[in-house]
Short mmCIF file of C-alpha atoms in Angstrom, two decimals:
data_model
loop_
_atom_site.label_atom_id
_atom_site.label_comp_id
_atom_site.label_asym_id
_atom_site.label_seq_id
_atom_site.Cartn_x
_atom_site.Cartn_y
_atom_site.Cartn_z
CA UNK A 1 -1.78 -14.97 19.54
CA UNK A 2 1.67 -14.09 17.80
CA UNK A 3 1.50 -11.76 14.80
CA UNK A 4 2.39 -13.80 11.58
CA UNK A 5 4.44 -11.94 9.09
CA UNK A 6 4.63 -13.10 5.47
CA UNK A 7 7.93 -12.43 3.77
CA UNK A 8 8.96 -12.89 0.11
CA UNK A 9 11.65 -11.50 -2.04
CA UNK A 10 10.56 -8.49 -4.06
CA UNK A 11 7.26 -8.15 -2.41
CA UNK A 12 5.40 -4.89 -1.87
CA UNK A 13 3.79 -4.27 1.76
CA UNK A 14 1.76 -1.79 3.59
CA UNK A 15 3.65 -1.04 6.64
CA UNK A 16 2.25 0.89 9.58
CA UNK A 17 2.45 1.53 13.46
CA UNK A 18 1.51 3.97 15.99
CA UNK A 19 2.91 5.28 19.20
CA UNK A 20 2.82 3.13 22.40
CA UNK A 21 -0.56 3.56 23.99
CA UNK A 22 -1.56 5.90 21.18
CA UNK A 23 1.08 8.32 22.26
CA UNK A 24 1.84 11.26 19.87
CA UNK A 25 5.23 10.43 18.33
CA UNK A 26 5.64 13.42 15.87
CA UNK A 27 5.15 16.48 17.92
CA UNK A 28 6.93 19.15 16.06
CA UNK A 29 8.15 19.73 12.50
CA UNK A 30 11.74 18.57 13.50
CA UNK A 31 10.40 15.07 14.61
CA UNK A 32 8.96 14.52 11.18
CA UNK A 33 12.14 15.61 9.57
CA UNK A 34 14.21 13.38 11.75
CA UNK A 35 12.05 10.33 10.98
CA UNK A 36 12.30 11.00 7.32
CA UNK A 37 16.05 11.44 7.44
CA UNK A 38 16.35 8.13 9.42
CA UNK A 39 14.25 6.29 6.66
CA UNK A 40 16.64 7.74 4.13
CA UNK A 41 19.67 6.33 6.05
CA UNK A 42 18.12 2.89 6.63
CA UNK A 43 17.06 2.72 2.91
CA UNK A 44 20.75 2.93 1.93
CA UNK A 45 21.50 0.04 4.10
CA UNK A 46 18.57 -2.29 3.10
CA UNK A 47 17.77 -1.12 -0.30
CA UNK A 48 14.04 -1.01 -0.32
CA UNK A 49 11.80 0.98 -2.51
CA UNK A 50 9.14 3.38 -1.01
CA UNK A 51 6.09 4.29 -3.10
CA UNK A 52 3.96 6.24 -0.66
CA UNK A 53 4.17 7.42 2.96
CA UNK A 54 2.27 9.37 5.32
CA UNK A 55 3.21 10.80 8.91
CA UNK A 56 0.31 11.58 11.28
CA UNK A 57 0.63 12.79 14.76
CA UNK A 58 0.54 9.26 16.44
CA UNK A 59 1.10 6.90 13.63
CA UNK A 60 2.91 6.48 10.21
CA UNK A 61 2.15 4.49 6.97
CA UNK A 62 4.74 3.19 4.33
CA UNK A 63 4.05 1.53 1.17
CA UNK A 64 7.30 -0.20 0.18
CA UNK A 65 8.96 -2.97 -1.73
CA UNK A 66 11.10 -5.37 0.28
CA UNK A 67 13.70 -6.56 -2.09
CA UNK A 68 15.55 -9.03 0.07
CA UNK A 69 13.17 -10.12 2.91
CA UNK A 70 14.82 -7.66 5.24
CA UNK A 71 11.56 -5.81 6.33
CA UNK A 72 11.85 -6.59 9.96
CA UNK A 73 15.39 -5.54 10.23
CA UNK A 74 14.64 -2.33 8.21
CA UNK A 75 11.65 -1.13 10.16
CA UNK A 76 13.14 -2.35 13.43
CA UNK A 77 16.20 -0.14 12.79
CA UNK A 78 14.03 2.88 11.63
CA UNK A 79 11.94 2.64 14.95
CA UNK A 80 15.05 2.00 17.24
CA UNK A 81 16.83 5.01 15.96
CA UNK A 82 13.83 7.25 16.09
CA UNK A 83 13.10 6.01 19.68
CA UNK A 84 16.62 7.00 20.80
CA UNK A 85 16.01 10.43 19.27
CA UNK A 86 12.53 10.66 20.82
CA UNK A 87 13.58 9.60 24.31
CA UNK A 88 16.55 11.90 24.30
CA UNK A 89 14.50 14.98 23.29
CA UNK A 90 11.41 14.45 25.31
CA UNK A 91 13.08 12.83 28.39
CA UNK A 92 10.81 9.81 27.83
CA UNK A 93 11.58 6.26 28.96
CA UNK A 94 10.14 3.05 27.80
CA UNK A 95 8.59 1.99 24.53
CA UNK A 96 7.91 4.67 21.86
CA UNK A 97 6.13 2.35 19.16
CA UNK A 98 3.65 -0.35 19.54
CA UNK A 99 5.16 -4.01 18.95
CA UNK A 100 5.02 -5.48 16.59
CA UNK A 101 4.73 -3.16 13.56
CA UNK A 102 1.94 -4.40 11.12
CA UNK A 103 2.74 -5.45 7.42
CA UNK A 104 0.37 -6.37 4.90
CA UNK A 105 1.34 -7.71 1.56
CA UNK A 106 0.00 -6.05 -1.54
CA UNK A 107 -1.94 -8.11 -4.10
CA UNK A 108 -1.85 -6.61 -7.67
CA UNK A 109 -2.20 -3.18 -9.30
CA UNK A 110 -5.57 -2.33 -8.15
CA UNK A 111 -4.91 -3.12 -4.42
CA UNK A 112 -1.68 -1.17 -4.74
CA UNK A 113 -3.47 2.03 -5.80
CA UNK A 114 -6.33 1.56 -3.22
CA UNK A 115 -3.51 1.63 -0.56
CA UNK A 116 -1.93 4.69 -2.24
CA UNK A 117 -5.37 6.43 -1.83
CA UNK A 118 -5.81 5.30 1.73
CA UNK A 119 -2.31 6.39 2.79
CA UNK A 120 -2.42 9.77 0.98
CA UNK A 121 -5.96 10.44 2.40
CA UNK A 122 -5.21 9.79 6.01
CA UNK A 123 -5.03 13.47 6.88
CA UNK A 124 -8.28 14.15 4.89
CA UNK A 125 -9.95 11.41 6.83
CA UNK A 126 -8.67 12.97 10.00
CA UNK A 127 -10.16 16.39 9.13
CA UNK A 128 -6.62 18.02 8.88
CA UNK A 129 -6.83 19.06 5.19
CA UNK A 130 -9.57 18.96 2.51
CA UNK A 131 -7.27 17.91 -0.25
CA UNK A 132 -4.49 15.29 0.37
CA UNK A 133 -1.75 17.16 -1.37
CA UNK A 134 -2.24 20.03 0.91
CA UNK A 135 -0.77 18.01 3.74
CA UNK A 136 2.92 18.60 4.03
CA UNK A 137 3.74 15.13 5.51
CA UNK A 138 2.40 13.14 2.68
CA UNK A 139 4.71 11.68 0.17
CA UNK A 140 4.96 13.82 -3.09
CA UNK A 141 3.67 11.75 -5.92
CA UNK A 142 4.23 14.17 -8.79
CA UNK A 143 7.51 16.06 -7.97
CA UNK A 144 10.47 17.04 -5.96
CA UNK A 145 11.14 15.59 -2.46
CA UNK A 146 13.74 16.79 -0.18
CA UNK A 147 14.87 13.34 1.18
CA UNK A 148 14.59 11.61 -2.05
CA UNK A 149 13.13 8.52 -0.48
CA UNK A 150 9.97 8.10 -2.70
CA UNK A 151 10.01 6.37 -6.08
CA UNK A 152 7.11 8.54 -7.43
CA UNK A 153 8.17 7.90 -10.93
CA UNK A 154 7.51 4.32 -10.61
CA UNK A 155 4.08 5.01 -9.14
CA UNK A 156 3.22 7.21 -12.10
CA UNK A 157 4.60 4.69 -14.55
CA UNK A 158 2.74 1.71 -12.90
CA UNK A 159 -0.50 3.47 -12.79
CA UNK A 160 -3.19 2.91 -15.47
CA UNK A 161 -6.12 5.21 -15.71
CA UNK A 162 -8.96 3.82 -13.57
CA UNK A 163 -12.46 5.10 -14.72
CA UNK A 164 -10.59 7.35 -16.95
CA UNK A 165 -9.05 9.46 -14.32
CA UNK A 166 -5.48 10.47 -13.97
CA UNK A 167 -3.96 9.41 -10.69
CA UNK A 168 -4.25 12.78 -8.80
CA UNK A 169 -8.02 12.88 -9.90
CA UNK A 170 -8.28 9.29 -8.72
CA UNK A 171 -6.92 9.90 -5.37
CA UNK A 172 -8.87 13.11 -5.03
CA UNK A 173 -12.11 11.24 -5.80
CA UNK A 174 -11.45 8.71 -3.24
CA UNK A 175 -11.08 11.27 -0.67
CA UNK A 176 -14.19 13.38 -1.50
CA UNK A 177 -16.57 10.65 -2.57
CA UNK A 178 -16.20 8.12 0.53
CA UNK A 179 -13.74 7.36 3.10
CA UNK A 180 -12.08 4.10 2.48
CA UNK A 181 -12.58 1.48 5.29
CA UNK A 182 -9.94 -0.87 6.92
CA UNK A 183 -11.86 -3.64 5.22
CA UNK A 184 -11.31 -2.47 1.84
CA UNK A 185 -7.68 -2.45 2.52
CA UNK A 186 -7.78 -6.25 2.63
CA UNK A 187 -10.32 -6.93 -0.23
CA UNK A 188 -11.90 -5.19 -3.10
CA UNK A 189 -15.59 -4.26 -3.01
CA UNK A 190 -17.95 -6.23 -5.21
CA UNK A 191 -18.35 -3.07 -7.43
CA UNK A 192 -14.57 -2.35 -7.67
CA UNK A 193 -13.88 -6.06 -8.18
CA UNK A 194 -16.47 -6.28 -11.27
CA UNK A 195 -15.09 -3.16 -12.78
CA UNK A 196 -11.56 -4.70 -12.76
CA UNK A 197 -12.98 -8.02 -13.88
CA UNK A 198 -14.53 -6.52 -16.95
CA UNK A 199 -11.51 -4.59 -17.83
CA UNK A 200 -9.35 -7.95 -17.47
CA UNK A 201 -11.77 -9.77 -19.66
CA UNK A 202 -11.41 -6.93 -22.40
CA UNK A 203 -7.68 -6.91 -22.11
CA UNK A 204 -7.04 -10.69 -22.45
CA UNK A 205 -9.97 -11.69 -24.74
CA UNK A 206 -11.10 -8.57 -26.54
CA UNK A 207 -14.77 -9.60 -25.40
CA UNK A 208 -17.01 -6.91 -23.60
CA UNK A 209 -18.18 -9.64 -21.26
CA UNK A 210 -17.28 -13.16 -19.77
CA UNK A 211 -18.94 -16.21 -21.38
CA UNK A 212 -17.94 -19.79 -21.03
CA UNK A 213 -19.58 -20.46 -24.29
CA UNK A 214 -17.71 -18.12 -26.36
CA UNK A 215 -14.19 -18.25 -24.73
CA UNK A 216 -11.65 -20.89 -25.10
CA UNK A 217 -10.38 -22.91 -22.07
CA UNK A 218 -7.02 -21.17 -22.31
CA UNK A 219 -8.58 -17.64 -22.13
CA UNK A 220 -10.83 -18.68 -19.20
CA UNK A 221 -7.87 -19.77 -17.35
CA UNK A 222 -5.73 -16.62 -18.00
CA UNK A 223 -8.81 -14.40 -17.04
CA UNK A 224 -9.34 -16.33 -13.73
CA UNK A 225 -5.50 -16.38 -12.86
CA UNK A 226 -5.11 -12.70 -13.67
CA UNK A 227 -8.36 -11.91 -11.57
CA UNK A 228 -7.03 -13.62 -8.53
CA UNK A 229 -3.68 -12.16 -8.96
CA UNK A 230 -5.14 -8.67 -9.01
CA UNK A 231 -6.86 -9.06 -5.59
CA UNK A 232 -10.30 -10.11 -6.81
CA UNK A 233 -11.32 -12.81 -4.29
CA UNK A 234 -12.12 -16.54 -5.16
CA UNK A 235 -15.70 -15.76 -4.20
CA UNK A 236 -16.05 -12.79 -6.43
CA UNK A 237 -14.35 -14.44 -9.38
CA UNK A 238 -16.66 -17.59 -8.98
CA UNK A 239 -19.52 -15.22 -8.99
CA UNK A 240 -18.41 -13.40 -12.22
CA UNK A 241 -17.55 -16.58 -14.08
CA UNK A 242 -20.09 -19.02 -12.80
CA UNK A 243 -17.23 -21.42 -12.15
CA UNK A 244 -17.04 -23.37 -8.78
CA UNK A 245 -14.99 -21.88 -6.11
CA UNK A 246 -12.73 -24.85 -5.80
CA UNK A 247 -12.02 -24.86 -9.45
CA UNK A 248 -11.33 -21.12 -9.55
CA UNK A 249 -8.91 -21.61 -6.66
CA UNK A 250 -6.92 -24.29 -8.75
CA UNK A 251 -6.50 -21.68 -11.50
CA UNK A 252 -4.54 -19.17 -9.38
CA UNK A 253 -1.29 -17.72 -10.75
CA UNK A 254 2.06 -18.81 -9.24
CA UNK A 255 3.54 -15.40 -10.09
CA UNK A 256 5.38 -13.32 -7.45
CA UNK A 257 3.27 -10.37 -6.52
CA UNK A 258 4.51 -6.87 -7.14
#
């Protein structure tokens, strides 16, 4: 079955790929540096923003905004340039990366920072370091970066304290309390979705809880649309509001995602 890639202008994606047959593609420090330099070069051509990245031994992760639907060309060029370097250095022939690379669209603020946590905590999950920012091949989220490819200022501006935690604390808590599963990358857990839903209700209505008896029809529609926009599923929104799933679906926002 062919891989289906969704492309929209100004959409943010979690992009990742690994070495062919799980081959180690970043073997020495120089390999990581070359890959980052290639990203910088291609970024100047295709004008995409990078919010977070992580280079592991046999795979990489990028969280980026594709401004002009050039994602396949940009990532294709990055991988092509690196494959030429890799094959020349290690006298390797054949594919270096798995095909095709994967790209999953990001849905809303909560999903965005769930992915930031996942990407930054990859080396923690692998047992390489205990704290995510001790890993040198993680994107810096709070300061200077040699290659100047990461828009860490945007990441910090976009973040709103979750559970009263600063961004650094939030990422660390995610690494120490539990490992984020692949399933969580595609959907919010019921607990996370409930917490987010309550905050949306408070922001849009000033109420501490959702009630069809108290809220106006306009408020209800705004709350449902905002919930779906921020990655809360139709099922979860239906359960939290008591509104039928088919009705919930019809209230979804038509805004472009981040």
